[in-house]
Coordinates of N, CA and C in Angstrom, one line a residue:
M1 N 11.2 11.0 -24.3 CA 10.3 12.4 -24.0 C 10.8 13.2 -23.0
K2 N 10.5 14.5 -22.3 CA 10.1 15.5 -21.9 C 10.8 15.5 -20.4
K3 N 11.1 16.3 -20.1 CA 10.6 15.7 -18.6 C 9.6 16.7 -17.7
L4 N 9.2 16.7 -17.0 CA 8.8 17.8 -16.4 C 9.1 19.0 -15.5
S5 N 8.7 20.2 -15.3 CA 9.4 21.5 -14.7 C 9.8 20.5 -13.4
L6 N 10.4 22.1 -13.2 CA 9.7 21.5 -11.5 C 9.2 21.7 -10.8
K7 N 8.1 23.0 -11.1 CA 6.2 23.0 -10.3 C 5.5 22.0 -11.1
G8 N 6.1 21.4 -12.0 CA 5.7 20.1 -12.5 C 5.1 18.9 -11.7
K9 N 7.2 18.8 -11.6 CA 7.2 18.0 -10.4 C 6.1 17.4 -9.0
N10 N 6.5 19.5 -8.3 CA 5.8 19.0 -7.6 C 4.6 19.1 -7.2
T11 N 3.9 19.8 -8.3 CA 2.4 18.9 -8.8 C 1.9 17.9 -8.3
L12 N 3.3 17.1 -9.1 CA 2.8 15.8 -8.9 C 2.9 14.7 -8.3
K13 N 4.0 15.5 -7.2 CA 4.9 14.7 -6.3 C 3.5 15.6 -4.9
G14 N 2.7 16.2 -4.8 CA 1.6 16.3 -4.5 C 0.0 15.7 -4.3
L15 N 0.5 15.6 -5.4 CA -0.8 15.0 -5.8 C -0.8 13.1 -5.3
H16 N 0.6 12.9 -5.8 CA 0.6 11.3 -5.6 C 0.8 11.6 -3.7
L17 N 1.5 12.2 -2.6 CA 1.4 12.7 -1.7 C -0.4 12.7 -0.9
F18 N -0.9 13.1 -1.4 CA -2.5 13.3 -1.5 C -3.2 12.3 -1.6
F19 N -3.2 11.6 -2.5 CA -3.5 9.8 -2.5 C -3.0 9.1 -1.5
T20 N -2.4 9.1 -1.0 CA -1.4 8.0 -0.4 C -1.1 8.3 0.6
C21 N -2.2 10.2 1.3 CA -2.7 9.8 2.8 C -4.1 9.7 2.6
I22 N -4.8 9.2 1.8 CA -6.1 9.3 1.9 C -5.8 7.9 1.9
W23 N -4.8 6.8 1.0 CA -4.6 5.7 0.5 C -4.4 4.9 2.9
V24 N -3.2 5.5 3.4 CA -3.1 5.9 4.7 C -4.4 6.0 5.2
G25 N -4.9 7.0 5.3 CA -6.2 7.3 6.3 C -7.2 6.2 6.0
G26 N -7.4 5.9 4.9 CA -8.8 5.6 5.0 C -8.1 2.9 5.8
A27 N -7.4 3.2 5.2 CA -6.5 1.8 5.7 C -6.8 1.9 7.2
T28 N -6.2 3.4 8.3 CA -6.3 3.3 9.8 C -7.5 3.2 10.2
S29 N -8.7 4.1 9.2 CA -10.0 4.3 10.1 C -10.1 3.0 10.3
L30 N -9.5 2.2 9.2 CA -10.9 0.9 8.6 C -9.5 -0.1 10.3
V31 N -8.8 0.3 10.3 CA -8.0 -1.0 11.1 C -8.5 0.2 13.3
L32 N -9.1 1.4 12.9 CA -9.4 1.5 14.3 C -10.8 1.0 14.1
L33 N -11.9 1.1 13.0 CA -13.6 0.5 13.3 C -13.6 -0.8 13.8
N34 N -12.3 -1.6 13.3 CA -12.1 -2.9 13.4 C -12.0 -3.0 15.2
F35 N -10.6 -2.5 15.2 CA -10.5 -3.1 16.9 C -11.3 -2.3 18.0
L36 N -12.0 -1.1 17.8 CA -12.4 0.1 18.6 C -14.0 -0.6 18.8
S37 N -14.8 -0.5 18.1 CA -15.8 -0.4 17.8 C -16.7 -2.1 18.7
H38 N -17.1 -1.6 19.0 CA -18.0 -2.8 20.1 C -19.7 -2.4 19.7
P39 N -20.3 -3.1 18.2 CA -21.2 -3.1 18.3 C -22.1 -3.5 19.5
A40 N -24.0 -3.0 19.7 CA -24.1 -4.1 20.8 C -25.2 -4.8 20.0
T41 N -26.2 -4.0 18.8 CA -27.0 -4.6 18.5 C -27.1 -5.3 16.8
G42 N -27.7 -5.7 16.2 CA -27.3 -5.9 14.8 C -27.8 -5.1 14.1
D43 N -28.3 -4.0 14.3 CA -28.1 -2.8 13.3 C -26.8 -2.0 13.5
E44 N -26.2 -2.4 14.5 CA -25.3 -1.3 14.9 C -23.9 -2.2 14.0
I45 N -23.8 -4.1 14.4 CA -23.3 -4.5 13.8 C -23.1 -4.3 12.1
Y46 N -24.1 -4.3 11.6 CA -24.6 -4.2 9.8 C -24.0 -2.7 10.0
A47 N -24.8 -2.1 11.0 CA -24.1 -0.3 10.2 C -22.2 0.2 10.3
T48 N -21.6 -0.4 10.9 CA -19.8 -0.9 11.0 C -19.5 -1.9 10.0
N49 N -20.2 -2.3 9.5 CA -19.7 -3.2 8.7 C -19.8 -2.3 7.3
A50 N -20.7 -1.5 7.3 CA -21.3 -0.4 6.3 C -20.6 0.4 5.8
A51 N -20.1 0.7 7.0 CA -19.3 2.6 7.0 C -17.3 1.2 6.9
I52 N -17.8 0.6 6.9 CA -16.1 -0.6 6.3 C -16.1 -0.5 5.3
K53 N -17.0 -0.6 4.8 CA -17.5 -1.1 2.9 C -17.4 0.4 2.3
L54 N -17.9 1.3 3.1 CA -18.2 2.3 2.1 C -17.0 3.3 2.0
I55 N -15.9 3.1 3.1 CA -14.4 3.5 3.4 C -13.6 2.7 2.3
D56 N -13.7 1.6 2.6 CA -12.8 0.1 1.8 C -12.7 1.6 -0.4
D57 N -15.1 1.3 -0.2 CA -14.7 1.5 -2.0 C -14.7 3.2 -2.1
F58 N -14.5 3.4 -1.5 CA -14.8 5.3 -1.5 C -13.3 6.2 -0.8
V59 N -12.6 5.6 -0.1 CA -12.1 6.2 0.3 C -10.4 4.9 -0.5
I60 N -10.1 4.6 0.2 CA -8.6 3.3 0.2 C -8.5 3.3 -1.3
I61 N -9.8 2.7 -1.6 CA -9.7 1.9 -2.9 C -9.0 3.2 -4.0
P62 N -9.7 4.8 -4.4 CA -9.4 5.5 -4.5 C -7.8 6.0 -4.5
G63 N -7.6 6.2 -3.0 CA -6.7 6.5 -2.8 C -5.4 5.6 -3.1
A64 N -5.7 4.0 -3.4 CA -4.1 3.2 -4.3 C -4.5 3.6 -5.5
L65 N -5.9 3.1 -6.1 CA -5.6 4.1 -7.7 C -5.1 5.1 -8.1
G66 N -5.3 6.2 -7.2 CA -4.4 7.8 -7.1 C -3.3 7.7 -6.8
S67 N -2.8 6.7 -5.9 CA -1.6 6.4 -5.8 C -0.4 6.4 -6.9
L68 N -0.8 4.5 -7.2 CA -0.5 4.2 -7.7 C -0.2 4.7 -9.5
F69 N -1.4 5.5 -9.9 CA -1.5 6.1 -11.0 C -0.4 7.1 -10.8
T70 N -0.2 8.2 -10.3 CA 0.6 9.7 -10.2 C 1.9 8.7 -9.9
G71 N 2.6 7.6 -9.1 CA 3.5 7.0 -8.4 C 3.5 7.0 -10.6
L72 N 3.2 5.8 -11.2 CA 3.9 5.9 -12.6 C 3.8 7.3 -13.5
L73 N 3.7 8.3 -12.9 CA 3.6 9.4 -13.9 C 4.6 10.1 -13.7
L74 N 5.3 9.7 -12.2 CA 6.6 10.5 -11.0 C 7.9 9.3 -12.0
C75 N 7.3 8.6 -12.1 CA 8.5 7.2 -13.2 C 8.5 7.7 -14.2
W76 N 7.6 8.2 -15.2 CA 8.3 8.3 -16.3 C 8.5 9.7 -16.4
L77 N 8.0 10.7 -15.6 CA 8.0 12.0 -16.1 C 8.9 12.6 -15.8
T78 N 9.9 12.0 -14.8 CA 11.1 13.1 -14.0 C 12.2 11.9 -14.5
H79 N 13.0 12.1 -13.2 CA 15.1 11.7 -13.5 C 14.5 10.0 -13.0
W80 N 13.5 9.7 -11.7 CA 13.8 8.9 -11.0 C 13.8 7.5 -12.3
G81 N 13.2 8.1 -13.0 CA 12.3 6.8 -14.2 C 11.7 5.6 -13.8
F82 N 11.8 4.2 -13.9 CA 11.3 2.9 -12.8 C 12.2 2.1 -12.3
F83 N 13.4 2.2 -13.3 CA 14.3 0.8 -12.4 C 15.6 1.4 -12.0
K84 N 15.9 3.1 -12.3 CA 16.9 3.4 -12.4 C 17.6 3.2 -10.1
F85 N 16.7 2.9 -9.5 CA 16.9 3.5 -8.3 C 16.0 2.3 -6.8
N86 N 16.7 1.2 -6.1 CA 16.4 0.5 -5.4 C 15.0 0.5 -5.0
W87 N 14.9 2.0 -4.1 CA 13.7 1.9 -2.9 C 12.7 2.1 -4.9
I88 N 12.7 3.1 -5.4 CA 11.8 2.8 -5.8 C 11.3 1.2 -6.3
N89 N 12.0 0.5 -7.2 CA 11.7 -1.1 -7.0 C 10.7 -1.1 -5.9
V90 N 11.4 -1.7 -5.0 CA 10.9 -1.7 -2.7 C 9.4 -1.1 -3.4
K91 N 9.1 0.5 -3.9 CA 8.5 0.7 -4.1 C 6.9 -0.1 -5.0
W92 N 7.5 0.1 -5.9 CA 6.7 -0.5 -7.1 C 6.3 -1.9 -6.5
A93 N 7.1 -3.2 -5.9 CA 6.7 -4.0 -6.1 C 6.0 -4.1 -4.8
V94 N 6.4 -3.5 -3.8 CA 5.0 -3.9 -1.8 C 3.9 -2.9 -3.0
T95 N 3.9 -1.7 -3.5 CA 1.9 -1.1 -3.8 C 1.5 -2.4 -4.6
I96 N 1.8 -2.8 -5.2 CA 1.4 -3.7 -6.1 C 1.4 -4.5 -6.0
L97 N 1.8 -5.5 -4.8 CA 1.4 -6.3 -4.0 C 0.1 -6.2 -3.3
Q98 N 0.5 -4.7 -2.2 CA -1.1 -4.2 -1.6 C -1.8 -4.6 -2.0
I99 N -2.0 -4.1 -3.8 CA -3.1 -3.2 -4.0 C -3.9 -5.1 -4.7
L100 N -3.0 -5.6 -5.2 CA -3.7 -7.2 -5.2 C -4.3 -7.7 -4.4
F101 N -3.1 -7.7 -2.4 CA -3.5 -8.1 -1.4 C -5.2 -7.8 -1.5
G102 N -5.1 -6.4 -1.0 CA -6.6 -5.7 -0.8 C -7.6 -6.2 -1.8
T103 N -7.3 -6.1 -3.1 CA -8.4 -5.7 -3.8 C -8.6 -8.0 -3.7
F104 N -8.0 -9.1 -4.4 CA -7.9 -10.2 -3.6 C -8.9 -11.0 -3.0
V105 N -8.5 -10.1 -1.7 CA -8.3 -11.2 0.2 C -8.4 -10.3 1.1
L106 N -8.4 -8.7 0.8 CA -9.5 -8.0 2.3 C -10.3 -7.7 1.1
G107 N -10.5 -7.5 0.4 CA -11.5 -6.5 -0.3 C -12.7 -8.3 -0.4
P108 N -12.5 -9.2 -0.2 CA -13.5 -10.0 -0.6 C -14.1 -10.4 1.2
W109 N -13.4 -10.5 2.4 CA -13.6 -10.2 3.5 C -14.3 -9.0 3.8
V110 N -14.0 -8.0 3.7 CA -15.0 -6.9 4.0 C -16.4 -7.0 3.7
N111 N -16.7 -7.3 1.9 CA -18.0 -7.4 1.0 C -18.7 -8.2 2.2
G112 N -17.6 -9.8 2.3 CA -18.5 -10.6 3.0 C -19.2 -10.5 4.5
M113 N -18.2 -9.7 5.0 CA -18.7 -9.1 6.6 C -20.3 -8.3 6.0
E114 N -20.4 -7.5 5.4 CA -20.9 -7.0 5.4 C -22.2 -6.8 4.7
A115 N -22.1 -8.4 3.5 CA -23.7 -9.2 3.7 C -24.1 -9.7 4.2
L116 N -22.8 -10.7 5.1 CA -23.6 -11.6 6.4 C -24.0 -10.5 7.0
S117 N -23.5 -9.4 7.8 CA -24.3 -9.1 9.3 C -25.4 -8.0 8.0
E118 N -25.8 -7.8 7.1 CA -27.6 -6.8 6.7 C -28.2 -8.6 6.5
V119 N -27.5 -9.7 6.0 CA -29.4 -10.0 6.5 C -28.8 -10.7 8.0
K120 N -28.4 -11.5 8.8 CA -28.1 -12.2 9.9 C -28.1 -11.3 11.1
R121 N -27.8 -10.1 10.7 CA -27.8 -8.9 11.6 C -27.1 -9.6 13.5
F122 N -28.1 -9.6 14.3 CA -26.9 -10.3 15.3 C -26.4 -11.1 15.2
L123 N -27.1 -11.9 14.9 CA -27.3 -13.6 14.7 C -25.6 -13.8 14.2
V124 N -25.2 -12.9 13.5 CA -23.9 -13.2 12.6 C -22.3 -13.2 13.8
L125 N -22.9 -12.7 14.4 CA -21.9 -13.3 15.6 C -21.9 -14.9 15.8
Q126 N -22.6 -15.7 15.5 CA -22.1 -16.6 15.5 C -22.0 -17.8 14.0
D127 N -21.8 -16.9 13.3 CA -21.5 -17.3 11.9 C -20.0 -17.8 11.9
A128 N -19.4 -18.7 11.6 CA -18.6 -19.4 11.3 C -18.1 -18.7 10.3
T129 N -18.6 -18.5 8.8 CA -17.4 -17.7 8.0 C -17.8 -15.8 8.0
Y130 N -18.6 -15.3 8.6 CA -18.3 -13.9 9.2 C -16.9 -13.3 10.1
L131 N -17.2 -14.6 11.6 CA -15.9 -14.7 12.5 C -14.6 -14.6 11.8
H132 N -14.4 -15.7 10.7 CA -13.4 -16.0 10.1 C -12.7 -14.3 9.6
Y133 N -14.0 -13.9 8.1 CA -13.7 -12.7 7.9 C -13.0 -11.6 8.8
K134 N -13.6 -11.6 10.1 CA -13.2 -10.2 11.1 C -12.2 -10.7 11.2
Q135 N -12.0 -11.5 12.3 CA -10.5 -12.2 12.6 C -9.5 -11.7 11.4
M136 N -9.3 -12.6 9.6 CA -8.7 -12.3 8.9 C -8.8 -10.4 8.5
N137 N -9.2 -9.7 9.1 CA -9.5 -8.3 8.3 C -8.9 -7.9 9.6
L138 N -9.0 -8.7 10.5 CA -8.1 -7.4 12.5 C -7.0 -7.5 11.9
Y139 N -6.0 -8.7 11.9 CA -4.8 -9.1 11.5 C -4.2 -8.7 10.2
F140 N -5.2 -8.9 9.5 CA -4.4 -8.9 7.9 C -4.3 -6.9 7.5
G141 N -5.2 -6.4 7.9 CA -5.8 -5.4 8.1 C -5.0 -3.9 8.4
L142 N -4.6 -4.4 9.5 CA -2.9 -4.3 10.7 C -1.8 -4.2 9.9
L143 N -1.8 -5.4 9.4 CA -0.3 -5.8 8.7 C -0.2 -4.7 7.5
Q144 N -1.5 -4.7 6.4 CA -1.4 -3.5 5.6 C -0.9 -2.7 5.3
T145 N -2.1 -1.8 6.4 CA -1.8 -0.6 7.1 C -0.2 -0.6 7.7
L146 N 0.4 -1.2 8.1 CA 2.0 -0.9 8.9 C 2.8 -0.7 7.9
V147 N 2.5 -2.2 6.9 CA 3.3 -1.7 5.5 C 2.9 -0.8 5.0
L148 N 2.0 0.1 5.0 CA 1.5 1.0 3.9 C 2.9 2.4 4.5
I149 N 2.5 2.4 5.8 CA 3.2 3.4 6.8 C 4.6 2.8 6.0
L150 N 4.8 2.4 6.1 CA 6.6 1.4 5.8 C 7.5 2.1 4.9
V151 N 6.2 2.3 3.5 CA 6.4 2.2 2.0 C 6.3 4.1 2.1
V152 N 6.0 4.1 3.1 CA 5.9 6.2 3.8 C 7.6 6.6 3.7
F153 N 7.4 5.6 5.0 CA 9.1 6.4 5.3 C 10.4 6.3 4.2
I154 N 9.8 4.4 3.8 CA 10.8 4.4 2.2 C 10.6 5.8 1.5
S155 N 10.3 6.5 0.9 CA 9.8 7.0 -0.1 C 10.9 8.6 1.2
V156 N 10.4 8.8 2.4 CA 10.8 9.9 2.8 C 12.5 9.8 3.1
F157 N 12.7 8.4 2.9 CA 14.4 8.2 3.6 C 15.2 7.8 2.1
K158 N 14.3 7.7 1.0 CA 14.6 6.7 0.4 C 16.2 5.6 0.0
P159 N 15.9 4.7 0.9 CA 17.3 3.8 0.9 C 17.8 3.2 0.1
W160 N 18.6 2.6 0.5 CA 19.6 1.3 -0.8 C 19.8 2.5 -2.3
G161 N 20.1 3.8 -2.3 CA 20.7 3.7 -3.7 C 19.7 4.2 -5.2
K162 N 20.7 4.1 -5.7 CA 21.2 3.9 -7.0 C 20.8 2.3 -7.7
R163 N 20.3 2.3 -8.6 CA 20.4 0.7 -9.3 C 21.7 0.2 -9.8
G164 N 23.1 -1.1 -9.1 CA 23.8 -1.3 -9.9 C 25.1 -0.5 -9.3
K165 N 24.6 0.5 -8.4 CA 25.7 1.3 -7.5 C 26.9 0.7 -6.7
E166 N 25.9 -0.1 -6.4 CA 27.0 -1.0 -5.4 C 27.9 -2.1 -6.4
N167 N 26.9 -2.7 -7.3 CA 27.7 -3.8 -8.3 C 28.9 -3.3 -9.3
G168 N 29.0 -2.2 -9.2 CA 29.7 -1.2 -9.7 C 30.9 -0.9 -9.3
K169 N 30.4 -0.8 -8.3 CA 32.0 -0.4 -7.0 C 33.0 -1.8 -6.5
K170 N 31.5 -3.2 -6.2 CA 32.4 -4.3 -6.4 C 32.8 -4.6 -7.3
M171 N 32.4 -3.7 -9.0 CA 32.9 -4.8 -9.9 C 35.0 -3.9 -9.8
A172 N 34.4 -2.1 -9.9 CA 36.2 -2.0 -9.8 C 36.6 -2.2 -8.6
A173 N 36.8 -3.6 -7.7 CA 37.3 -2.9 -6.4 C 38.1 -4.6 -6.9
A174 N 37.3 -5.4 -7.7 CA 37.7 -6.5 -8.4 C 38.4 -5.9 -9.6
N175 N 38.7 -4.8 -10.1 CA 39.3 -5.2 -11.5 C 40.3 -4.6 -11.2
T176 N 40.5 -3.3 -9.7 CA 41.8 -3.0 -9.5 C 42.3 -4.0 -8.5
Q177 N 41.7 -5.0 -7.7 CA 43.0 -6.0 -7.4 C 43.0 -7.2 -8.3
T178 N 42.8 -7.2 -9.6 CA 43.6 -8.3 -11.0 C 44.0 -7.4 -11.2
S179 N 44.8 -5.9 -11.3 CA 44.8 -5.5 -11.8 C 46.8 -4.8 -11.5
I180 N 46.3 -5.4 -9.8 CA 47.4 -5.5 -9.1 C 48.5 -7.0 -9.0
Y181 N 47.4 -8.0 -8.7 CA 48.0 -9.5 -9.5 C 48.6 -9.3 -10.5
E182 N 48.4 -9.1 -11.7 CA 48.4 -9.2 -13.1 C 50.2 -8.3 -13.2
K183 N 49.9 -7.4 -12.3 CA 51.7 -6.4 -12.9 C 52.9 -7.4 -11.9

C-alpha cells in the first residue's frame, strides 16, 4: 500500500487534531455544565439537560467518530502502522474503551436525564433514577474528560517507544551473556 505524502499526512493529522479538539471540547463543556449549572426552575433543568444531550449528540459523538476514523487512516496510510508503537496501542485501547463507555454507559445516562426532566420538570429533583444518572455523569464524565486529555498528551510525548524494542534489547543482552559463559 502506498503511503501518504508529507502534505497528505499533515492534512490528515490536522483533521485528526480537529476532531480530537471537538471531542475534548464537547466533553469539557458537559463537565462544566454538569458542575456549574444550578437551574432554579423545572424549565431550566430541562433546558440544561437538553443542551447536554445536544452537545453529546452533535459535538461529542461526531468528534469521537471523526477522531477514530482519522486515527485509522493515519495508522493505515503512514509509517506508524497499527501495532508498531506501544503509544499507538495504548491510544487505540483507550479510545475504543472510551467510545464504548460513552455509547453504552454515559449516553444512556444523558438521554435518561433529558427524558426524565422533560416529563417531570422540577419534580425530577426528587427522582432517584434522575439523581443517580446526574451523579454518575458528574463523576464519570469528569473521569472520561481527564482520560481524553491524557490521550492527547500521549500523542504529544509518544512514550513507550516501538513495540518489541525493549524485548529486543533484553534478548541481545541475554545472548551476549550466554555467549560469554559458553566461551
